[in-house]
Tab-separated table of C-alpha atoms and ligand atoms in Angstrom:
chain	number	residue	atom	x	y	z
A	1	MET	CA	-53.878	-43.310	-35.315
A	2	ARG	CA	-54.993	-46.839	-34.714
A	3	VAL	CA	-58.608	-47.926	-34.900
A	4	MET	CA	-59.380	-49.879	-31.740
A	5	ARG	CA	-61.244	-53.184	-31.903
A	6	ASP	CA	-64.773	-53.172	-30.506
A	7	GLY	CA	-64.989	-49.387	-30.970
A	8	PHE	CA	-63.059	-48.676	-27.761
A	9	GLN	CA	-61.672	-45.375	-29.015
A	10	LYS	CA	-61.656	-42.397	-26.716
A	11	LEU	CA	-64.944	-40.517	-26.784
A	12	LEU	CA	-65.427	-37.683	-29.243
A	13	GLY	CA	-64.220	-34.400	-27.754
A	14	THR	CA	-61.895	-36.027	-25.201
A	15	ALA	CA	-58.108	-36.309	-25.316
A	16	ASP	CA	-55.279	-38.457	-23.981
A	17	LEU	CA	-52.237	-36.633	-22.699
A	18	LEU	CA	-49.145	-38.696	-23.375
A	19	PRO	CA	-45.997	-38.155	-21.245
A	20	GLU	CA	-44.420	-35.396	-23.326
A	21	GLU	CA	-47.611	-33.380	-23.460
A	22	SER	CA	-48.579	-33.993	-19.860
A	23	ALA	CA	-45.109	-32.794	-18.819
A	24	ARG	CA	-45.921	-29.463	-20.509
A	25	TRP	CA	-49.201	-29.318	-18.595
A	26	THR	CA	-47.569	-30.120	-15.258
A	27	HIS	CA	-44.987	-27.426	-15.883
A	28	ALA	CA	-47.678	-24.868	-16.794
A	29	GLU	CA	-49.792	-25.863	-13.788
A	30	ALA	CA	-46.824	-25.290	-11.473
A	31	ILE	CA	-46.467	-21.762	-12.885
A	32	VAL	CA	-50.158	-20.966	-12.309
A	33	ARG	CA	-50.049	-22.414	-8.783
A	34	ALA	CA	-47.100	-20.141	-7.999
A	35	THR	CA	-48.968	-17.103	-9.355
A	36	MET	CA	-52.071	-18.012	-7.327
A	37	ARG	CA	-49.910	-18.307	-4.202
A	38	ARG	CA	-48.362	-14.885	-4.874
A	39	PHE	CA	-51.859	-13.406	-5.003
A	40	GLY	CA	-52.894	-15.179	-1.788
A	41	PHE	CA	-55.354	-17.692	-3.309
A	42	GLY	CA	-55.734	-21.113	-1.649
A	43	GLU	CA	-56.547	-24.220	-3.646
A	44	ILE	CA	-59.956	-25.875	-3.439
A	45	ARG	CA	-60.631	-29.340	-4.873
A	46	THR	CA	-64.266	-30.246	-5.319
A	47	PRO	CA	-65.936	-33.373	-6.783
A	48	ILE	CA	-66.363	-33.491	-10.556
A	49	MET	CA	-69.981	-34.626	-10.094
A	50	GLU	CA	-72.627	-32.595	-8.349
A	51	PRO	CA	-76.413	-32.591	-7.958
A	52	THR	CA	-77.875	-31.399	-11.283
A	53	GLY	CA	-79.871	-28.648	-9.545
A	54	LEU	CA	-76.672	-26.863	-8.535
A	55	PHE	CA	-76.022	-25.940	-12.171
A	56	GLU	CA	-79.660	-25.539	-13.195
A	57	LYS	CA	-80.025	-22.925	-10.500
A	58	GLY	CA	-76.555	-21.336	-10.596
A	59	THR	CA	-75.260	-21.542	-14.177
A	60	GLY	CA	-78.854	-20.829	-15.164
A	61	ALA	CA	-81.796	-22.761	-16.624
A	62	SER	CA	-81.889	-20.591	-19.770
A	63	THR	CA	-78.191	-20.956	-20.654
A	64	ASP	CA	-76.935	-23.134	-23.510
A	65	ILE	CA	-74.884	-25.056	-20.946
A	66	VAL	CA	-77.921	-26.164	-18.939
A	67	GLN	CA	-80.272	-26.455	-21.932
A	68	LYS	CA	-78.074	-28.521	-24.200
A	69	GLU	CA	-74.614	-29.266	-22.897
A	70	MET	CA	-74.701	-30.996	-19.530
A	71	TYR	CA	-73.665	-34.594	-18.992
A	72	THR	CA	-76.503	-35.580	-16.702
A	73	PHE	CA	-77.398	-39.073	-15.562
A	74	THR	CA	-79.546	-40.758	-12.964
A	75	ASP	CA	-77.505	-42.726	-10.456
A	76	ARG	CA	-78.459	-45.997	-8.788
A	77	GLY	CA	-80.260	-44.097	-6.036
A	78	ASP	CA	-82.435	-42.296	-8.619
A	79	ARG	CA	-80.633	-38.992	-8.050
A	80	SER	CA	-79.939	-36.659	-10.957
A	81	ILE	CA	-76.179	-36.124	-11.168
A	82	THR	CA	-74.223	-33.855	-13.514
A	83	LEU	CA	-70.551	-33.812	-14.473
A	84	ARG	CA	-69.597	-30.224	-13.678
A	85	PRO	CA	-69.666	-27.947	-16.742
A	86	GLU	CA	-67.839	-25.195	-14.817
A	87	GLY	CA	-66.240	-24.641	-11.413
A	88	THR	CA	-67.990	-21.608	-9.941
A	89	PRO	CA	-71.175	-23.321	-8.612
A	90	SER	CA	-69.062	-26.032	-6.936
A	91	ALA	CA	-66.716	-23.480	-5.337
A	92	VAL	CA	-69.694	-21.543	-3.951
A	93	ARG	CA	-71.402	-24.738	-2.749
A	94	ALA	CA	-68.212	-25.808	-0.943
A	95	TYR	CA	-67.798	-22.312	0.518
A	96	LEU	CA	-71.336	-22.496	1.924
A	97	GLU	CA	-71.161	-26.126	3.022
A	98	ALA	CA	-67.989	-25.486	5.040
A	99	SER	CA	-69.407	-22.205	6.426
A	100	LEU	CA	-66.245	-20.437	5.287
A	101	GLY	CA	-68.022	-17.085	5.445
A	102	ALA	CA	-68.485	-17.476	9.218
A	103	GLN	CA	-64.709	-17.833	9.693
A	104	ARG	CA	-63.550	-14.902	7.599
A	105	PRO	CA	-65.440	-12.255	5.625
A	106	ALA	CA	-63.463	-12.692	2.394
A	107	TRP	CA	-61.991	-15.779	0.750
A	108	LYS	CA	-59.653	-16.274	-2.158
A	109	LEU	CA	-60.037	-19.724	-3.707
A	110	PHE	CA	-58.544	-21.291	-6.840
A	111	TYR	CA	-59.026	-24.589	-8.644
A	112	SER	CA	-57.760	-26.508	-11.641
A	113	GLY	CA	-59.371	-29.556	-13.176
A	114	PRO	CA	-61.617	-31.157	-15.794
A	115	MET	CA	-64.991	-29.723	-16.846
A	116	PHE	CA	-67.587	-31.333	-19.124
A	117	ARG	CA	-69.793	-29.784	-21.788
A	118	ALA	CA	-71.469	-31.729	-24.590
A	119	GLU	CA	-70.655	-29.129	-27.226
A	120	ARG	CA	-69.942	-29.850	-30.870
A	121	PRO	CA	-66.203	-30.571	-30.787
A	122	GLN	CA	-63.936	-28.419	-32.920
A	123	LYS	CA	-60.489	-26.903	-32.616
A	124	GLY	CA	-60.244	-25.400	-29.121
A	125	ARG	CA	-63.575	-26.892	-28.051
A	126	LEU	CA	-63.721	-30.206	-26.250
A	127	ARG	CA	-66.324	-32.132	-24.303
A	128	GLN	CA	-63.913	-32.847	-21.488
A	129	PHE	CA	-61.714	-29.791	-21.161
A	130	HIS	CA	-59.722	-28.323	-18.305
A	131	GLN	CA	-59.887	-25.012	-16.532
A	132	TYR	CA	-58.044	-23.183	-13.851
A	133	GLY	CA	-60.073	-20.561	-12.081
A	134	ALA	CA	-60.143	-18.237	-9.121
A	135	GLU	CA	-62.988	-16.896	-7.008
A	136	LEU	CA	-62.801	-13.967	-4.588
A	137	ILE	CA	-65.859	-14.401	-2.384
A	138	GLY	CA	-67.033	-11.721	0.074
A	139	SER	CA	-66.050	-8.343	-1.399
A	140	ALA	CA	-68.306	-5.940	-3.269
A	141	LEU	CA	-65.540	-3.413	-3.894
A	142	PRO	CA	-64.351	-2.606	-7.419
A	143	ALA	CA	-60.872	-3.351	-6.022
A	144	ALA	CA	-61.846	-7.047	-5.929
A	145	ASP	CA	-62.756	-6.967	-9.645
A	146	VAL	CA	-59.386	-5.352	-10.333
A	147	GLU	CA	-57.563	-7.968	-8.224
A	148	ILE	CA	-59.237	-10.794	-10.206
A	149	ILE	CA	-58.522	-9.190	-13.590
A	150	THR	CA	-54.930	-8.497	-12.548
A	151	LEU	CA	-54.554	-12.120	-11.427
A	152	ALA	CA	-56.033	-13.427	-14.688
A	153	GLU	CA	-53.557	-11.295	-16.633
A	154	ALA	CA	-50.642	-12.278	-14.388
A	155	THR	CA	-51.249	-16.010	-14.931
A	156	LEU	CA	-51.113	-15.500	-18.707
A	157	ARG	CA	-47.964	-13.369	-18.491
A	158	ASP	CA	-46.215	-15.831	-16.164
A	159	LEU	CA	-47.100	-18.661	-18.526
A	160	GLY	CA	-45.578	-16.735	-21.417
A	161	VAL	CA	-48.799	-16.254	-23.403
A	162	GLY	CA	-47.669	-13.450	-25.677
A	163	GLU	CA	-50.389	-11.274	-27.083
A	164	PHE	CA	-53.880	-11.100	-25.703
A	165	SER	CA	-56.637	-8.558	-25.326
A	166	LEU	CA	-58.929	-7.843	-22.423
A	167	ILE	CA	-62.572	-7.154	-23.208
A	168	LEU	CA	-64.699	-5.586	-20.551
A	169	ASN	CA	-68.375	-4.852	-19.979
A	170	SER	CA	-70.784	-4.124	-17.161
A	171	ILE	CA	-74.151	-5.849	-17.276
A	172	GLY	CA	-75.381	-3.997	-14.191
A	173	ASP	CA	-77.275	-5.247	-11.186
A	174	ALA	CA	-80.941	-6.286	-10.896
A	175	ASP	CA	-82.508	-2.860	-11.671
A	176	ALA	CA	-80.491	-2.316	-14.813
A	177	ARG	CA	-81.036	-5.896	-15.905
A	178	ASN	CA	-84.811	-5.658	-15.439
A	179	ALA	CA	-85.028	-2.405	-17.392
A	180	HIS	CA	-82.798	-3.792	-20.138
A	181	ASN	CA	-84.789	-7.038	-20.231
A	182	ALA	CA	-88.032	-5.098	-20.706
A	183	ALA	CA	-86.499	-3.085	-23.548
A	184	LEU	CA	-85.150	-6.252	-25.160
A	185	ARG	CA	-88.531	-7.991	-24.907
A	186	ASP	CA	-90.166	-4.991	-26.614
A	187	TYR	CA	-87.590	-5.054	-29.378
A	188	LEU	CA	-87.730	-8.833	-29.883
A	189	GLY	CA	-91.529	-8.723	-29.883
A	190	ARG	CA	-91.659	-6.337	-32.852
A	191	ASP	CA	-93.183	-8.001	-35.921
A	192	ASP	CA	-90.211	-7.179	-38.153
A	193	VAL	CA	-87.848	-8.806	-35.616
A	194	ARG	CA	-89.762	-11.734	-34.079
A	195	THR	CA	-90.558	-13.363	-37.400
A	196	LYS	CA	-86.888	-13.438	-38.422
A	197	LEU	CA	-85.437	-14.950	-35.237
A	198	CYS	CA	-84.105	-18.517	-35.123
A	199	ASP	CA	-85.937	-21.081	-32.947
A	200	ASP	CA	-83.327	-20.778	-30.192
A	201	CYS	CA	-83.725	-17.003	-30.057
A	202	ILE	CA	-87.527	-17.267	-29.989
A	203	ARG	CA	-87.090	-19.461	-26.903
A	204	ARG	CA	-84.486	-17.035	-25.490
A	205	ALA	CA	-86.794	-14.049	-26.070
A	206	ALA	CA	-89.416	-15.758	-23.917
A	207	THR	CA	-87.152	-17.081	-21.131
A	208	ASN	CA	-84.133	-14.781	-20.842
A	209	PRO	CA	-83.844	-12.211	-23.651
A	210	LEU	CA	-80.248	-11.325	-22.711
A	211	ARG	CA	-79.237	-14.761	-24.007
A	212	ILE	CA	-79.947	-13.691	-27.612
A	213	PHE	CA	-76.473	-12.129	-27.487
A	214	ASP	CA	-75.098	-15.715	-27.329
A	215	CYS	CA	-76.526	-16.472	-30.799
A	216	LYS	CA	-73.987	-16.928	-33.571
A	217	LYS	CA	-76.427	-17.321	-36.502
A	218	GLU	CA	-75.875	-14.877	-39.346
A	219	SER	CA	-79.598	-13.988	-39.650
A	220	CYS	CA	-79.923	-13.239	-35.911
A	221	LEU	CA	-76.638	-11.312	-35.691
A	222	ARG	CA	-78.040	-8.573	-37.930
A	223	LEU	CA	-81.082	-8.198	-35.675
A	224	ILE	CA	-79.006	-8.410	-32.499
A	225	ALA	CA	-76.747	-5.616	-33.768
A	226	ARG	CA	-79.739	-3.278	-33.549
A	227	ALA	CA	-81.039	-4.547	-30.175
A	228	PRO	CA	-80.861	-2.228	-27.145
A	229	THR	CA	-77.640	-2.737	-25.195
A	230	ILE	CA	-77.142	-2.732	-21.435
A	231	ASP	CA	-75.020	0.423	-21.251
A	232	GLY	CA	-78.117	2.587	-21.636
A	233	TYR	CA	-79.736	1.060	-18.534
A	234	LEU	CA	-76.981	1.004	-15.894
A	235	THR	CA	-77.880	2.693	-12.596
A	236	ASP	CA	-75.655	5.384	-11.078
A	237	ASP	CA	-74.203	2.799	-8.673
A	238	ASP	CA	-73.461	0.346	-11.504
A	239	ARG	CA	-71.828	3.099	-13.478
A	240	SER	CA	-69.702	4.353	-10.613
A	241	HIS	CA	-68.555	0.776	-9.836
A	242	PHE	CA	-67.600	0.252	-13.469
A	243	ASP	CA	-65.853	3.645	-13.708
A	244	THR	CA	-63.684	2.771	-10.694
A	245	VAL	CA	-62.739	-0.611	-12.205
A	246	ARG	CA	-61.841	1.082	-15.488
A	247	SER	CA	-59.804	3.880	-13.970
A	248	SER	CA	-57.905	1.424	-11.734
A	249	LEU	CA	-57.040	-0.748	-14.734
A	250	LYS	CA	-55.929	2.345	-16.593
A	251	SER	CA	-53.692	3.496	-13.767
A	252	LEU	CA	-52.185	-0.017	-13.573
A	253	GLY	CA	-51.387	0.174	-17.280
A	254	ILE	CA	-53.722	-2.711	-18.182
A	255	PRO	CA	-55.289	-1.968	-21.583
A	256	TYR	CA	-58.875	-3.049	-22.312
A	257	GLU	CA	-61.638	-2.648	-24.841
A	258	ILE	CA	-65.322	-2.248	-24.024
A	259	ASP	CA	-67.877	-4.501	-25.714
A	260	VAL	CA	-71.426	-3.656	-24.634
A	261	ARG	CA	-72.729	-6.811	-26.343
A	262	MET	CA	-70.563	-9.188	-24.347
A	263	VAL	CA	-72.949	-10.910	-21.934
A	264	ARG	CA	-71.087	-14.201	-21.293
A	265	GLY	CA	-72.906	-17.520	-21.431
A	266	LEU	CA	-73.772	-17.837	-17.734
A	267	ASP	CA	-76.733	-16.422	-15.826
A	268	TYR	CA	-75.176	-15.461	-12.501
A	269	TYR	CA	-73.204	-12.405	-13.566
A	270	THR	CA	-73.840	-8.924	-12.204
A	271	ARG	CA	-71.932	-5.766	-13.112
A	272	THR	CA	-68.383	-6.394	-14.377
A	273	THR	CA	-67.857	-9.137	-16.960
A	274	PHE	CA	-64.667	-9.733	-18.901
A	275	GLU	CA	-62.910	-12.022	-21.342
A	276	ILE	CA	-59.340	-12.319	-22.498
A	277	LYS	CA	-58.886	-13.347	-26.116
A	278	SER	CA	-55.896	-14.409	-28.143
A	279	SER	CA	-55.485	-13.326	-31.751
A	280	ARG	CA	-53.481	-16.514	-32.363
A	281	LEU	CA	-56.574	-18.712	-31.969
A	282	GLY	CA	-59.358	-19.241	-34.497
A	283	ALA	CA	-63.089	-19.156	-33.790
A	284	GLN	CA	-62.621	-20.332	-30.192
A	285	ASP	CA	-60.401	-17.434	-29.234
A	286	SER	CA	-61.423	-16.886	-25.615
A	287	LEU	CA	-58.590	-17.876	-23.274
A	288	LEU	CA	-60.478	-16.973	-20.138
A	289	GLY	CA	-63.618	-15.317	-18.917
A	290	GLY	CA	-65.121	-14.133	-15.698
A	291	GLY	CA	-67.000	-11.500	-13.845
A	292	ARG	CA	-68.836	-10.465	-10.742
A	293	TYR	CA	-71.651	-12.627	-9.393
A	294	ASP	CA	-73.122	-10.841	-6.387
A	295	ARG	CA	-76.335	-12.913	-6.154
A	296	LEU	CA	-75.121	-16.504	-6.482
A	297	VAL	CA	-74.384	-17.208	-2.813
A	298	GLU	CA	-77.863	-15.928	-1.920
A	299	LEU	CA	-79.418	-17.976	-4.717
A	300	TYR	CA	-77.995	-21.041	-2.923
A	301	ASP	CA	-79.660	-19.870	0.311
A	302	GLY	CA	-76.530	-18.308	1.745
A	303	PRO	CA	-76.295	-14.820	3.251
A	304	PRO	CA	-75.916	-11.898	0.793
A	305	THR	CA	-72.296	-12.313	-0.332
A	306	PRO	CA	-70.805	-10.499	-3.304
A	307	ALA	CA	-68.153	-12.332	-5.336
A	308	VAL	CA	-66.044	-12.120	-8.472
A	309	GLY	CA	-63.949	-14.670	-10.351
A	310	PHE	CA	-62.654	-16.051	-13.626
A	311	ALA	CA	-61.777	-19.336	-15.301
A	312	ALA	CA	-59.280	-20.066	-18.065
A	313	GLY	CA	-59.201	-22.922	-20.580
A	314	TRP	CA	-56.003	-24.975	-20.296
A	315	GLU	CA	-56.234	-26.529	-23.782
A	316	ARG	CA	-56.430	-23.125	-25.467
A	317	ILE	CA	-53.599	-21.704	-23.388
A	318	LEU	CA	-51.327	-24.664	-24.129
A	319	GLU	CA	-52.133	-24.347	-27.813
A	320	VAL	CA	-51.115	-20.679	-27.788
A	321	LEU	CA	-47.928	-21.516	-25.864
A	322	GLU	CA	-47.034	-24.156	-28.410
A	323	MET	CA	-47.612	-21.712	-31.271
A	324	ALA	CA	-45.430	-19.183	-29.451
A	325	GLY	CA	-42.624	-21.736	-29.567
A	326	ALA	CA	-42.520	-22.772	-25.905
A	327	PRO	CA	-40.247	-25.774	-25.350
A	328	PRO	CA	-42.247	-28.926	-26.118
A	329	ASN	CA	-41.385	-30.511	-22.826
A	330	GLY	CA	-41.453	-28.655	-19.559
A	331	SER	CA	-39.692	-31.418	-17.649
A	332	PRO	CA	-35.889	-31.380	-17.367
A	333	PRO	CA	-34.012	-34.130	-19.224
A	334	LEU	CA	-32.782	-37.223	-17.462
A	335	ASP	CA	-29.741	-36.800	-15.192
A	336	VAL	CA	-28.093	-40.221	-15.483
A	337	PHE	CA	-28.594	-43.114	-17.880
A	338	VAL	CA	-27.016	-46.325	-16.595
A	339	CYS	CA	-25.623	-48.656	-19.277
A	340	THR	CA	-25.079	-52.224	-18.155
A	341	LEU	CA	-22.772	-54.856	-19.654
A	342	GLY	CA	-22.761	-58.419	-18.348
A	343	GLU	CA	-24.664	-60.434	-15.788
A	344	GLN	CA	-23.218	-59.012	-12.585
A	345	ALA	CA	-23.869	-55.520	-13.884
A	346	GLN	CA	-27.528	-56.425	-14.475
A	347	THR	CA	-27.942	-57.401	-10.831
A	348	ARG	CA	-26.122	-54.309	-9.564
A	349	ALA	CA	-28.148	-51.934	-11.776
A	350	ALA	CA	-31.195	-51.726	-9.489
A	351	HIS	CA	-28.986	-50.725	-6.537
A	352	ILE	CA	-27.167	-48.185	-8.650
A	353	LEU	CA	-30.425	-46.603	-9.849
A	354	ALA	CA	-31.689	-46.480	-6.252
A	355	ALA	CA	-28.462	-44.814	-5.056
A	356	ILE	CA	-28.567	-42.119	-7.766
A	357	ARG	CA	-32.280	-41.440	-7.191
A	358	ALA	CA	-31.687	-41.220	-3.426
A	359	LEU	CA	-29.265	-38.361	-4.138
A	360	GLY	CA	-32.154	-36.502	-5.783
A	361	PHE	CA	-31.201	-37.113	-9.425
A	362	SER	CA	-33.328	-38.792	-12.061
A	363	ALA	CA	-31.937	-42.092	-13.295
A	364	ASP	CA	-32.968	-44.677	-15.870
A	365	ARG	CA	-31.565	-47.723	-17.676
A	366	ASP	CA	-32.275	-50.161	-20.460
A	367	PHE	CA	-34.879	-52.802	-19.651
A	368	LEU	CA	-34.615	-54.821	-22.835
A	369	GLY	CA	-31.227	-56.481	-22.378
A	370	ARG	CA	-29.817	-54.657	-25.393
A	371	GLY	CA	-26.126	-54.260	-26.323
A	372	LEU	CA	-23.996	-51.250	-25.377
A	373	LYS	CA	-24.477	-49.493	-28.714
A	374	ALA	CA	-28.274	-49.618	-28.474
A	375	GLN	CA	-28.084	-48.500	-24.850
A	376	MET	CA	-25.934	-45.493	-25.780
A	377	LYS	CA	-28.463	-44.601	-28.469
A	378	GLU	CA	-31.253	-44.774	-25.925
A	379	ALA	CA	-29.232	-42.578	-23.536
A	380	ASP	CA	-28.859	-40.023	-26.336
A	381	ARG	CA	-32.571	-40.054	-27.065
A	382	SER	CA	-33.394	-39.522	-23.398
A	383	GLY	CA	-31.273	-36.349	-23.369
A	384	ALA	CA	-29.359	-37.662	-20.326
A	385	ARG	CA	-26.674	-35.368	-18.885
A	386	TYR	CA	-24.500	-38.337	-17.908
A	387	VAL	CA	-24.080	-41.932	-18.889
A	388	LEU	CA	-22.725	-44.299	-16.258
A	389	ILE	CA	-21.133	-47.412	-17.720
A	390	VAL	CA	-21.417	-50.416	-15.444
A	391	GLY	CA	-19.799	-53.539	-16.889
A	392	ASP	CA	-18.582	-56.742	-15.296
A	393	ASP	CA	-15.004	-55.554	-16.031
A	394	GLU	CA	-15.663	-52.252	-14.246
A	395	ILE	CA	-17.158	-54.080	-11.280
A	396	ALA	CA	-14.020	-56.247	-11.080
A	397	ARG	CA	-11.827	-53.109	-11.265
A	398	GLY	CA	-13.880	-51.267	-8.658
A	399	ARG	CA	-14.275	-48.183	-10.920
A	400	PHE	CA	-17.146	-47.106	-13.197
A	401	THR	CA	-16.916	-44.768	-16.165
A	402	LEU	CA	-19.028	-41.599	-15.956
A	403	ARG	CA	-19.409	-39.823	-19.279
A	404	ARG	CA	-20.645	-36.256	-19.545
A	405	MET	CA	-22.754	-36.234	-22.690
A	406	ASP	CA	-22.395	-32.595	-23.783
A	407	THR	CA	-18.558	-32.536	-23.642
A	408	SER	CA	-17.877	-36.296	-23.991
A	409	GLU	CA	-15.516	-35.997	-21.006
A	410	GLN	CA	-15.060	-39.223	-19.094
A	411	THR	CA	-14.138	-39.695	-15.449
A	412	ASP	CA	-13.697	-42.746	-13.293
A	413	ILE	CA	-15.814	-42.963	-10.176
A	414	ASP	CA	-15.652	-45.399	-7.264
A	415	ALA	CA	-17.891	-48.424	-7.886
A	416	ASP	CA	-19.002	-48.361	-4.257
A	417	HIS	CA	-22.260	-46.405	-4.553
A	418	THR	CA	-22.411	-45.770	-0.803
A	419	LYS	CA	-19.519	-43.335	-1.334
A	420	TRP	CA	-21.350	-41.274	-3.964
A	421	THR	CA	-22.485	-37.756	-3.184
A	422	GLN	CA	-24.354	-35.154	-5.206
A	423	GLY	CA	-20.943	-33.872	-6.283
A	424	THR	CA	-20.265	-37.195	-8.031
A	425	PHE	CA	-22.777	-36.191	-10.712
A	426	ALA	CA	-21.840	-32.518	-10.917
A	427	VAL	CA	-18.496	-32.693	-12.651
B	501	HAM	P1	-66.589	-19.787	-19.357
B	501	HAM	O1	-66.435	-18.561	-20.169
B	501	HAM	O2	-67.763	-20.654	-19.639
B	501	HAM	O3	-66.603	-19.308	-17.836
B	501	HAM	O4	-65.280	-20.660	-19.487
B	501	HAM	C1	-64.005	-20.125	-19.232
B	501	HAM	C2	-62.991	-20.629	-20.243
B	501	HAM	O5	-63.025	-22.057	-20.317
B	501	HAM	C3	-63.222	-20.192	-21.671
B	501	HAM	O6	-62.703	-18.890	-21.883
B	501	HAM	C4	-62.451	-21.232	-22.452
B	501	HAM	O7	-61.063	-20.920	-22.487
B	501	HAM	C5	-62.641	-22.477	-21.618
B	501	HAM	N1	-63.688	-23.344	-22.199
B	501	HAM	C6	-65.018	-23.254	-22.030
B	501	HAM	N2	-65.650	-24.231	-22.722
B	501	HAM	C7	-64.692	-24.964	-23.337
B	501	HAM	C8	-64.696	-26.109	-24.185
B	501	HAM	N3	-65.834	-26.736	-24.523
B	501	HAM	N4	-63.513	-26.588	-24.629
B	501	HAM	C9	-62.358	-25.970	-24.284
B	501	HAM	N5	-62.293	-24.896	-23.480
B	501	HAM	C10	-63.439	-24.387	-23.008
B	501	HAM	C11	-66.766	-20.138	-16.767
B	501	HAM	O8	-66.655	-21.342	-16.813
B	501	HAM	C12	-66.998	-19.410	-15.448
B	501	HAM	N6	-67.132	-20.423	-14.380
B	501	HAM	C13	-65.869	-18.434	-15.169
B	501	HAM	C14	-66.056	-17.701	-13.867
B	501	HAM	C15	-65.461	-17.991	-12.701
B	501	HAM	N7	-66.835	-16.665	-13.665
B	501	HAM	C16	-66.758	-16.292	-12.408
B	501	HAM	N8	-65.931	-17.112	-11.794
């Protein structure tokens, strides 16, 4: 890697996608778009910057994201702007701003794009990363949770992500959360616990005790292992909702594990939460995460509107695909490489490329004025199916040589490109 003058390297935690890698992304994105279409989800594209308050209120003031990870700046009009750390608040804002709920009671939306979190970069964790996600807004039924989990699974299967495991929990609705919060506060306030907590957890205990389950510090983990968990506080309604989700998944043959300590790092969740992890990844093993968020629309001053969704991390998925031996390049190789020999041929080349491309094939040529041998080498490297040899001699003869690269068969084709058809390049 080259060190750039003046320190103009890419920022820490960001990445450049060069053509071969971006071709893999484009290919994978096309697969996910097709899956989303099959499930009836329509794409939504929202701005990557939003008013800071949208995330403070939605993602949650006590979350790590809002406390430490947002890229927030003041713009020239003295407004506080944030580069979106996640897509759910934006999707809900757009849903409300366009009054989608007034048109139809339930909406299925999906998105794919960059997100920004100022986390400490490590393998699988970037500061600009990319997610695809889906939100089903308007249904309170457990069937909607199942639809979202099924969709999340289907995207991974369609992409060819081999092994993964689904982890499920219910964090209940307001009553259960309040009761659990009170129990957690009692526990965290005990002398033998409080004095051993890290500074972050002391802050969490005061603001939002549930967030202590986000802590990864060894000393806190031991204390957290003994903290009261949400499952003891679920109401009958929470429990029946969760039971229906579980039995539906079971009947669909979708295996899952329950983790009562999984709270997810965002404040808006109610009831079902889930993550899908890959055993192929290291510490950052979560491919996707999601859950129900029945209060978020209301929190943004909309009418009571239940919702459920998920988002997946593209970088992690592509890493798993690469490890699973997916072809490095999702794009098909070049169809025709045009080799030119002589001055007349040079002038004709642009017309020839245009004619081949107009037939729907990909076509390329040498742009360095190199000899035939070097051009053939370049054609080989490009993986071209055919090489078309256009020399001054061929032009004079009125016939070009078309060489099929896999069999080395050669045929003569008419030099008049207006006579070419798709069949010309399908011999
Ligand atoms: P999340 O769990 O914060 O959920 O992120 C979802 C996924 O994004 C993670 O599982 C991970 O694959 C990827 N991800 C998150 N942070 C990074 C990072 N710094 N670098 C690389 N990948 C990362 C959400 O964002 C919610 N909006 C999901 C949701 C949608 N819930 C309901 N609807």
